[in-house]
């Protein structure tokens, strides 16, 4: 697609429920990233996928968080047994593998605002 | 642990003013520094700086990196109300894939 697409744009869930957030990257972008942005905070790295390589999961805050990327394209971030501190905007970004050589950064989606009540 | 600190955290100016936003970084094996503008949700890419002392410019925006003092500045001249946004700075290391460490951002408000 023309840009990085995320869905839903907003999600309100009850504490303890599981949620799935979806990211559809730009066609042809091999790298995909998830970040989250809590109120008044900078973006916090969660996970990074590059092609067929094993993902870098080092930013996932707990084992309640997991992500997968099917067919090298769409990614789903799953949060199990949500807690109030999970409330944040979850941003997905994608890039070409050569983006850094070209002097470009990633392209972000508009994010999913998750509210856990 | 890598760290990026931005200042000021918030700034209110009048249209036509010039502003300077600051970013200092401590990034292991530093490779480059990036600036993004975030108006609603999606940050949009502004600049990537890799070499010290070379100014990057786009219209009224410009940025420069000092790798000796570990900081960067973003200048906006003749500000307009459309420049109101959060400006994010991020450091990128040579290793660890392409993950970025972001600062908290500077909230810029330009009043008419």
PDB file of C-alpha atoms in Angstrom:
ATOM      1  CA  UNK A   1       0.000   0.000   0.000  1.00  0.00           C
ATOM      2  CA  UNK A   2       0.896   3.663  -0.121  1.00  0.00           C
ATOM      3  CA  UNK A   3       1.666   3.912   3.564  1.00  0.00           C
ATOM      4  CA  UNK A   4       1.922   1.833   6.721  1.00  0.00           C
ATOM      5  CA  UNK A   5      -1.568   0.869   7.789  1.00  0.00           C
ATOM      6  CA  UNK A   6      -2.490  -0.012  11.369  1.00  0.00           C
ATOM      7  CA  UNK A   7      -5.737  -1.289  12.783  1.00  0.00           C
ATOM      8  CA  UNK A   8      -7.719  -0.666  14.814  1.00  0.00           C
ATOM      9  CA  UNK A   9      -6.943   3.032  15.249  1.00  0.00           C
ATOM     10  CA  UNK A  10      -8.420   2.938  18.742  1.00  0.00           C
ATOM     11  CA  UNK A  11      -9.068   0.035  21.087  1.00  0.00           C
ATOM     12  CA  UNK A  12     -10.615   0.067  24.534  1.00  0.00           C
ATOM     13  CA  UNK A  13     -10.374  -3.189  26.425  1.00  0.00           C
ATOM     14  CA  UNK A  14     -11.013  -4.464  29.908  1.00  0.00           C
ATOM     15  CA  UNK A  15      -8.130  -5.367  32.142  1.00  0.00           C
ATOM     16  CA  UNK A  16      -7.260  -9.047  31.774  1.00  0.00           C
ATOM     17  CA  UNK A  17      -8.461  -9.406  28.183  1.00  0.00           C
ATOM     18  CA  UNK A  18      -6.187 -10.191  25.241  1.00  0.00           C
ATOM     19  CA  UNK A  19      -5.789  -7.782  22.319  1.00  0.00           C
ATOM     20  CA  UNK A  20      -4.357  -8.035  18.822  1.00  0.00           C
ATOM     21  CA  UNK A  21      -2.990  -5.066  16.947  1.00  0.00           C
ATOM     22  CA  UNK A  22      -2.345  -5.271  13.242  1.00  0.00           C
ATOM     23  CA  UNK A  23       0.258  -3.624  11.003  1.00  0.00           C
ATOM     24  CA  UNK A  24       0.326  -3.720   7.224  1.00  0.00           C
ATOM     25  CA  UNK A  25       3.702  -2.332   6.064  1.00  0.00           C
ATOM     26  CA  UNK A  26       4.539  -0.616   2.808  1.00  0.00           C
ATOM     27  CA  UNK A  27       4.748  -3.166   0.013  1.00  0.00           C
ATOM     28  CA  UNK A  28       8.337  -4.296  -0.508  1.00  0.00           C
ATOM     29  CA  UNK A  29       9.598  -3.098   2.865  1.00  0.00           C
ATOM     30  CA  UNK A  30      11.501  -5.969   4.441  1.00  0.00           C
ATOM     31  CA  UNK A  31      12.033  -4.381   7.842  1.00  0.00           C
ATOM     32  CA  UNK A  32       9.173  -3.892  10.308  1.00  0.00           C
ATOM     33  CA  UNK A  33       9.282  -2.399  13.802  1.00  0.00           C
ATOM     34  CA  UNK A  34       6.913  -2.000  16.712  1.00  0.00           C
ATOM     35  CA  UNK A  35       7.257   0.852  19.199  1.00  0.00           C
ATOM     36  CA  UNK A  36       4.979   2.111  21.913  1.00  0.00           C
ATOM     37  CA  UNK A  37       4.501   5.645  23.162  1.00  0.00           C
ATOM     38  CA  UNK A  38       3.091   6.195  26.624  1.00  0.00           C
ATOM     39  CA  UNK A  39       1.683   9.594  27.597  1.00  0.00           C
ATOM     40  CA  UNK A  40       4.486  12.151  27.801  1.00  0.00           C
ATOM     41  CA  UNK A  41       7.139   9.588  26.930  1.00  0.00           C
ATOM     42  CA  UNK A  42       9.374   8.999  23.974  1.00  0.00           C
ATOM     43  CA  UNK A  43       8.935   6.012  21.713  1.00  0.00           C
ATOM     44  CA  UNK A  44       9.994   2.731  23.297  1.00  0.00           C
ATOM     45  CA  UNK A  45      11.301  -0.046  21.041  1.00  0.00           C
ATOM     46  CA  UNK A  46       9.427  -3.341  21.277  1.00  0.00           C
ATOM     47  CA  UNK A  47      10.409  -5.684  18.429  1.00  0.00           C
ATOM     48  CA  UNK A  48      12.061  -5.675  14.998  1.00  0.00           C
ATOM     49  CA  UNK A  49      11.616  -8.027  12.033  1.00  0.00           C
ATOM     50  CA  UNK A  50      14.044  -8.104   9.107  1.00  0.00           C
ATOM     51  CA  UNK A  51      13.238 -10.399   6.219  1.00  0.00           C
ATOM     52  CA  UNK A  52      13.480 -14.064   7.191  1.00  0.00           C
ATOM     53  CA  UNK A  53      15.885 -13.460  10.080  1.00  0.00           C
ATOM     54  CA  UNK A  54      14.929 -14.217  13.655  1.00  0.00           C
ATOM     55  CA  UNK A  55      13.204 -11.142  15.118  1.00  0.00           C
ATOM     56  CA  UNK A  56      14.887  -8.920  17.708  1.00  0.00           C
ATOM     57  CA  UNK A  57      12.465  -9.259  20.621  1.00  0.00           C
ATOM     58  CA  UNK A  58      14.705  -7.588  23.170  1.00  0.00           C
ATOM     59  CA  UNK A  59      12.331  -4.654  23.740  1.00  0.00           C
ATOM     60  CA  UNK A  60       9.246  -6.665  24.682  1.00  0.00           C
ATOM     61  CA  UNK A  61       8.454  -5.648  28.277  1.00  0.00           C
ATOM     62  CA  UNK A  62       7.065  -8.990  29.470  1.00  0.00           C
ATOM     63  CA  UNK A  63       6.066 -12.443  28.259  1.00  0.00           C
ATOM     64  CA  UNK A  64       2.509 -11.169  27.883  1.00  0.00           C
ATOM     65  CA  UNK A  65       3.692  -9.440  24.705  1.00  0.00           C
ATOM     66  CA  UNK A  66       4.360 -11.322  21.488  1.00  0.00           C
ATOM     67  CA  UNK A  67       4.458 -10.502  17.797  1.00  0.00           C
ATOM     68  CA  UNK A  68       4.572 -12.363  14.563  1.00  0.00           C
ATOM     69  CA  UNK A  69       5.013 -11.462  10.955  1.00  0.00           C
ATOM     70  CA  UNK A  70       3.398 -13.753   8.422  1.00  0.00           C
ATOM     71  CA  UNK A  71       4.733 -14.144   4.919  1.00  0.00           C
ATOM     72  CA  UNK A  72       7.164 -11.292   5.406  1.00  0.00           C
ATOM     73  CA  UNK A  73       4.344  -8.778   5.292  1.00  0.00           C
ATOM     74  CA  UNK A  74       1.546  -8.213   7.818  1.00  0.00           C
ATOM     75  CA  UNK A  75       2.468  -8.237  11.496  1.00  0.00           C
ATOM     76  CA  UNK A  76       0.316  -8.779  14.575  1.00  0.00           C
ATOM     77  CA  UNK A  77       1.263  -7.622  18.063  1.00  0.00           C
ATOM     78  CA  UNK A  78      -0.576  -9.566  20.752  1.00  0.00           C
ATOM     79  CA  UNK A  79      -0.887  -8.483  24.365  1.00  0.00           C
ATOM     80  CA  UNK A  80      -2.288 -11.128  26.706  1.00  0.00           C
ATOM     81  CA  UNK A  81      -4.012 -10.403  30.017  1.00  0.00           C
ATOM     82  CA  UNK A  82      -3.802  -6.651  29.472  1.00  0.00           C
ATOM     83  CA  UNK A  83      -2.923  -4.368  32.369  1.00  0.00           C
ATOM     84  CA  UNK A  84      -3.625  -0.657  32.801  1.00  0.00           C
ATOM     85  CA  UNK A  85       0.057   0.144  32.310  1.00  0.00           C
ATOM     86  CA  UNK A  86      -0.224  -1.285  28.787  1.00  0.00           C
ATOM     87  CA  UNK A  87      -2.311   1.760  27.814  1.00  0.00           C
ATOM     88  CA  UNK A  88      -0.311   3.593  25.144  1.00  0.00           C
ATOM     89  CA  UNK A  89      -0.140   4.321  21.432  1.00  0.00           C
ATOM     90  CA  UNK A  90       1.399   1.365  19.605  1.00  0.00           C
ATOM     91  CA  UNK A  91       3.247   2.470  16.486  1.00  0.00           C
ATOM     92  CA  UNK A  92       4.416   0.285  13.650  1.00  0.00           C
ATOM     93  CA  UNK A  93       7.046   1.343  11.122  1.00  0.00           C
ATOM     94  CA  UNK A  94       8.604  -0.218   8.049  1.00  0.00           C
ATOM     95  CA  UNK A  95      11.603   0.417   5.843  1.00  0.00           C
ATOM     96  CA  UNK A  96      13.561  -0.952   2.942  1.00  0.00           C
ATOM     97  CA  UNK A  97      16.707  -2.796   3.956  1.00  0.00           C
ATOM     98  CA  UNK A  98      18.643  -0.112   2.064  1.00  0.00           C
ATOM     99  CA  UNK A  99      16.860   2.813   3.725  1.00  0.00           C
ATOM    100  CA  UNK A 100      19.769   3.631   6.001  1.00  0.00           C
ATOM    101  CA  UNK A 101      22.257   3.664   3.133  1.00  0.00           C
ATOM    102  CA  UNK A 102      19.948   6.014   1.269  1.00  0.00           C
ATOM    103  CA  UNK A 103      19.772   8.363   4.224  1.00  0.00           C
ATOM    104  CA  UNK A 104      16.104   7.762   4.893  1.00  0.00           C
ATOM    105  CA  UNK A 105      14.445   6.740   8.125  1.00  0.00           C
ATOM    106  CA  UNK A 106      11.507   4.483   8.645  1.00  0.00           C
ATOM    107  CA  UNK A 107       7.908   5.268   7.685  1.00  0.00           C
ATOM    108  CA  UNK A 108       5.514   5.106  10.623  1.00  0.00           C
ATOM    109  CA  UNK A 109       1.866   4.177  10.662  1.00  0.00           C
ATOM    110  CA  UNK A 110      -0.705   6.271  12.522  1.00  0.00           C
ATOM    111  CA  UNK A 111      -0.721   3.895  15.442  1.00  0.00           C
ATOM    112  CA  UNK A 112      -3.293   2.146  17.600  1.00  0.00           C
ATOM    113  CA  UNK A 113      -4.329   3.934  20.777  1.00  0.00           C
ATOM    114  CA  UNK A 114      -4.903   1.212  23.365  1.00  0.00           C
ATOM    115  CA  UNK A 115      -6.803   2.029  26.531  1.00  0.00           C
ATOM    116  CA  UNK A 116      -7.096  -0.624  29.229  1.00  0.00           C
ATOM    117  CA  UNK A 117      -9.901   0.080  31.687  1.00  0.00           C
TER     118      UNK A 117
ATOM    119  CA  UNK B   1      21.855   1.732  28.330  1.00  0.00           C
ATOM    120  CA  UNK B   2      21.488   4.121  25.397  1.00  0.00           C
ATOM    121  CA  UNK B   3      19.927   7.481  26.201  1.00  0.00           C
ATOM    122  CA  UNK B   4      18.657  10.495  24.247  1.00  0.00           C
ATOM    123  CA  UNK B   5      17.686  13.724  25.998  1.00  0.00           C
ATOM    124  CA  UNK B   6      15.834  16.573  24.350  1.00  0.00           C
ATOM    125  CA  UNK B   7      15.388  20.142  25.495  1.00  0.00           C
ATOM    126  CA  UNK B   8      13.338  22.078  26.029  1.00  0.00           C
ATOM    127  CA  UNK B   9      10.434  19.703  26.637  1.00  0.00           C
ATOM    128  CA  UNK B  10       8.029  22.362  25.509  1.00  0.00           C
ATOM    129  CA  UNK B  11       8.263  25.720  23.788  1.00  0.00           C
ATOM    130  CA  UNK B  12       5.684  28.362  22.851  1.00  0.00           C
ATOM    131  CA  UNK B  13       6.584  30.980  20.250  1.00  0.00           C
ATOM    132  CA  UNK B  14       4.910  33.460  17.921  1.00  0.00           C
ATOM    133  CA  UNK B  15       4.706  33.083  14.180  1.00  0.00           C
ATOM    134  CA  UNK B  16       7.855  34.361  12.541  1.00  0.00           C
ATOM    135  CA  UNK B  17      10.147  33.474  15.441  1.00  0.00           C
ATOM    136  CA  UNK B  18      13.201  31.251  14.995  1.00  0.00           C
ATOM    137  CA  UNK B  19      13.535  28.246  17.291  1.00  0.00           C
ATOM    138  CA  UNK B  20      16.369  25.887  18.167  1.00  0.00           C
ATOM    139  CA  UNK B  21      15.618  22.438  19.536  1.00  0.00           C
ATOM    140  CA  UNK B  22      18.344  20.481  21.277  1.00  0.00           C
ATOM    141  CA  UNK B  23      19.169  16.803  21.415  1.00  0.00           C
ATOM    142  CA  UNK B  24      22.011  15.152  23.304  1.00  0.00           C
ATOM    143  CA  UNK B  25      22.736  11.468  23.039  1.00  0.00           C
ATOM    144  CA  UNK B  26      24.644   8.607  24.577  1.00  0.00           C
ATOM    145  CA  UNK B  27      24.406   5.748  22.104  1.00  0.00           C
ATOM    146  CA  UNK B  28      26.822   2.839  22.125  1.00  0.00           C
ATOM    147  CA  UNK B  29      28.510   2.423  18.752  1.00  0.00           C
ATOM    148  CA  UNK B  30      26.683   5.465  17.447  1.00  0.00           C
ATOM    149  CA  UNK B  31      25.924   5.518  13.737  1.00  0.00           C
ATOM    150  CA  UNK B  32      23.414   8.273  13.043  1.00  0.00           C
ATOM    151  CA  UNK B  33      20.875  10.640  14.531  1.00  0.00           C
ATOM    152  CA  UNK B  34      17.360  11.154  13.214  1.00  0.00           C
ATOM    153  CA  UNK B  35      14.751  13.871  13.613  1.00  0.00           C
ATOM    154  CA  UNK B  36      11.019  13.251  13.247  1.00  0.00           C
ATOM    155  CA  UNK B  37       7.972  15.539  13.406  1.00  0.00           C
ATOM    156  CA  UNK B  38       4.880  14.132  15.130  1.00  0.00           C
ATOM    157  CA  UNK B  39       1.672  16.085  14.604  1.00  0.00           C
ATOM    158  CA  UNK B  40      -1.050  13.626  15.531  1.00  0.00           C
ATOM    159  CA  UNK B  41       0.069  10.039  15.749  1.00  0.00           C
ATOM    160  CA  UNK B  42       2.446   9.128  12.899  1.00  0.00           C
ATOM    161  CA  UNK B  43       5.935  10.631  13.219  1.00  0.00           C
ATOM    162  CA  UNK B  44       7.206  11.826   9.840  1.00  0.00           C
ATOM    163  CA  UNK B  45      10.878  11.685   8.928  1.00  0.00           C
ATOM    164  CA  UNK B  46      12.778  14.965   8.712  1.00  0.00           C
ATOM    165  CA  UNK B  47      16.527  14.330   8.689  1.00  0.00           C
ATOM    166  CA  UNK B  48      19.152  11.685   9.226  1.00  0.00           C
ATOM    167  CA  UNK B  49      22.598  12.936  10.214  1.00  0.00           C
ATOM    168  CA  UNK B  50      25.673  10.768  10.114  1.00  0.00           C
ATOM    169  CA  UNK B  51      28.594  13.151   9.669  1.00  0.00           C
ATOM    170  CA  UNK B  52      29.648  15.865  12.065  1.00  0.00           C
ATOM    171  CA  UNK B  53      29.440  19.493  11.006  1.00  0.00           C
ATOM    172  CA  UNK B  54      27.486  19.010   7.802  1.00  0.00           C
ATOM    173  CA  UNK B  55      24.203  20.901   7.856  1.00  0.00           C
ATOM    174  CA  UNK B  56      21.137  19.296   6.376  1.00  0.00           C
ATOM    175  CA  UNK B  57      18.468  21.681   5.167  1.00  0.00           C
ATOM    176  CA  UNK B  58      14.892  21.394   4.001  1.00  0.00           C
ATOM    177  CA  UNK B  59      13.068  24.662   3.472  1.00  0.00           C
ATOM    178  CA  UNK B  60      12.939  26.520   6.777  1.00  0.00           C
ATOM    179  CA  UNK B  61      14.260  23.536   8.730  1.00  0.00           C
ATOM    180  CA  UNK B  62      17.902  22.704   9.190  1.00  0.00           C
ATOM    181  CA  UNK B  63      19.890  20.402  11.425  1.00  0.00           C
ATOM    182  CA  UNK B  64      23.482  19.709  12.328  1.00  0.00           C
ATOM    183  CA  UNK B  65      25.311  17.033  14.290  1.00  0.00           C
ATOM    184  CA  UNK B  66      28.323  17.384  16.593  1.00  0.00           C
ATOM    185  CA  UNK B  67      29.791  13.919  17.206  1.00  0.00           C
ATOM    186  CA  UNK B  68      32.483  15.241  19.515  1.00  0.00           C
ATOM    187  CA  UNK B  69      30.045  16.886  21.936  1.00  0.00           C
ATOM    188  CA  UNK B  70      27.328  14.256  21.264  1.00  0.00           C
ATOM    189  CA  UNK B  71      24.505  16.570  20.344  1.00  0.00           C
ATOM    190  CA  UNK B  72      22.378  17.800  17.506  1.00  0.00           C
ATOM    191  CA  UNK B  73      20.212  20.844  16.956  1.00  0.00           C
ATOM    192  CA  UNK B  74      17.148  21.377  14.825  1.00  0.00           C
ATOM    193  CA  UNK B  75      16.514  24.949  13.704  1.00  0.00           C
ATOM    194  CA  UNK B  76      13.243  26.263  12.358  1.00  0.00           C
ATOM    195  CA  UNK B  77      13.253  29.785  10.945  1.00  0.00           C
ATOM    196  CA  UNK B  78      10.227  32.012  10.300  1.00  0.00           C
ATOM    197  CA  UNK B  79       7.972  29.603  12.205  1.00  0.00           C
ATOM    198  CA  UNK B  80       4.385  29.046  11.082  1.00  0.00           C
ATOM    199  CA  UNK B  81       1.398  27.655  12.968  1.00  0.00           C
ATOM    200  CA  UNK B  82       1.764  24.490  10.878  1.00  0.00           C
ATOM    201  CA  UNK B  83       5.109  23.862  12.555  1.00  0.00           C
ATOM    202  CA  UNK B  84       3.272  23.141  15.819  1.00  0.00           C
ATOM    203  CA  UNK B  85       4.075  19.516  16.649  1.00  0.00           C
ATOM    204  CA  UNK B  86       6.223  17.282  18.806  1.00  0.00           C
ATOM    205  CA  UNK B  87       9.764  17.016  17.429  1.00  0.00           C
ATOM    206  CA  UNK B  88      11.460  13.717  18.198  1.00  0.00           C
ATOM    207  CA  UNK B  89      15.152  12.990  18.106  1.00  0.00           C
ATOM    208  CA  UNK B  90      16.495   9.423  17.934  1.00  0.00           C
ATOM    209  CA  UNK B  91      19.910   7.778  17.975  1.00  0.00           C
ATOM    210  CA  UNK B  92      20.797   4.762  15.896  1.00  0.00           C
ATOM    211  CA  UNK B  93      23.690   2.430  16.676  1.00  0.00           C
ATOM    212  CA  UNK B  94      25.763   0.496  14.155  1.00  0.00           C
ATOM    213  CA  UNK B  95      24.643  -2.778  15.685  1.00  0.00           C
ATOM    214  CA  UNK B  96      21.303  -3.996  17.094  1.00  0.00           C
ATOM    215  CA  UNK B  97      19.549  -4.004  13.754  1.00  0.00           C
ATOM    216  CA  UNK B  98      17.975  -0.658  13.091  1.00  0.00           C
ATOM    217  CA  UNK B  99      16.323  -0.034  16.424  1.00  0.00           C
ATOM    218  CA  UNK B 100      16.268   3.596  17.467  1.00  0.00           C
ATOM    219  CA  UNK B 101      16.455   5.134  20.931  1.00  0.00           C
ATOM    220  CA  UNK B 102      14.106   8.119  21.088  1.00  0.00           C
ATOM    221  CA  UNK B 103      14.099  11.172  23.305  1.00  0.00           C
ATOM    222  CA  UNK B 104      10.903  12.385  24.982  1.00  0.00           C
ATOM    223  CA  UNK B 105      10.358  15.006  22.337  1.00  0.00           C
ATOM    224  CA  UNK B 106       9.943  18.777  22.302  1.00  0.00           C
ATOM    225  CA  UNK B 107       6.350  20.040  22.105  1.00  0.00           C
ATOM    226  CA  UNK B 108       6.484  23.171  19.924  1.00  0.00           C
ATOM    227  CA  UNK B 109       3.478  25.473  19.815  1.00  0.00           C
ATOM    228  CA  UNK B 110       3.484  28.338  17.320  1.00  0.00           C
ATOM    229  CA  UNK B 111       0.847  30.953  18.032  1.00  0.00           C
ATOM    230  CA  UNK B 112      -0.459  33.330  15.343  1.00  0.00           C
TER     231      UNK B 112
END
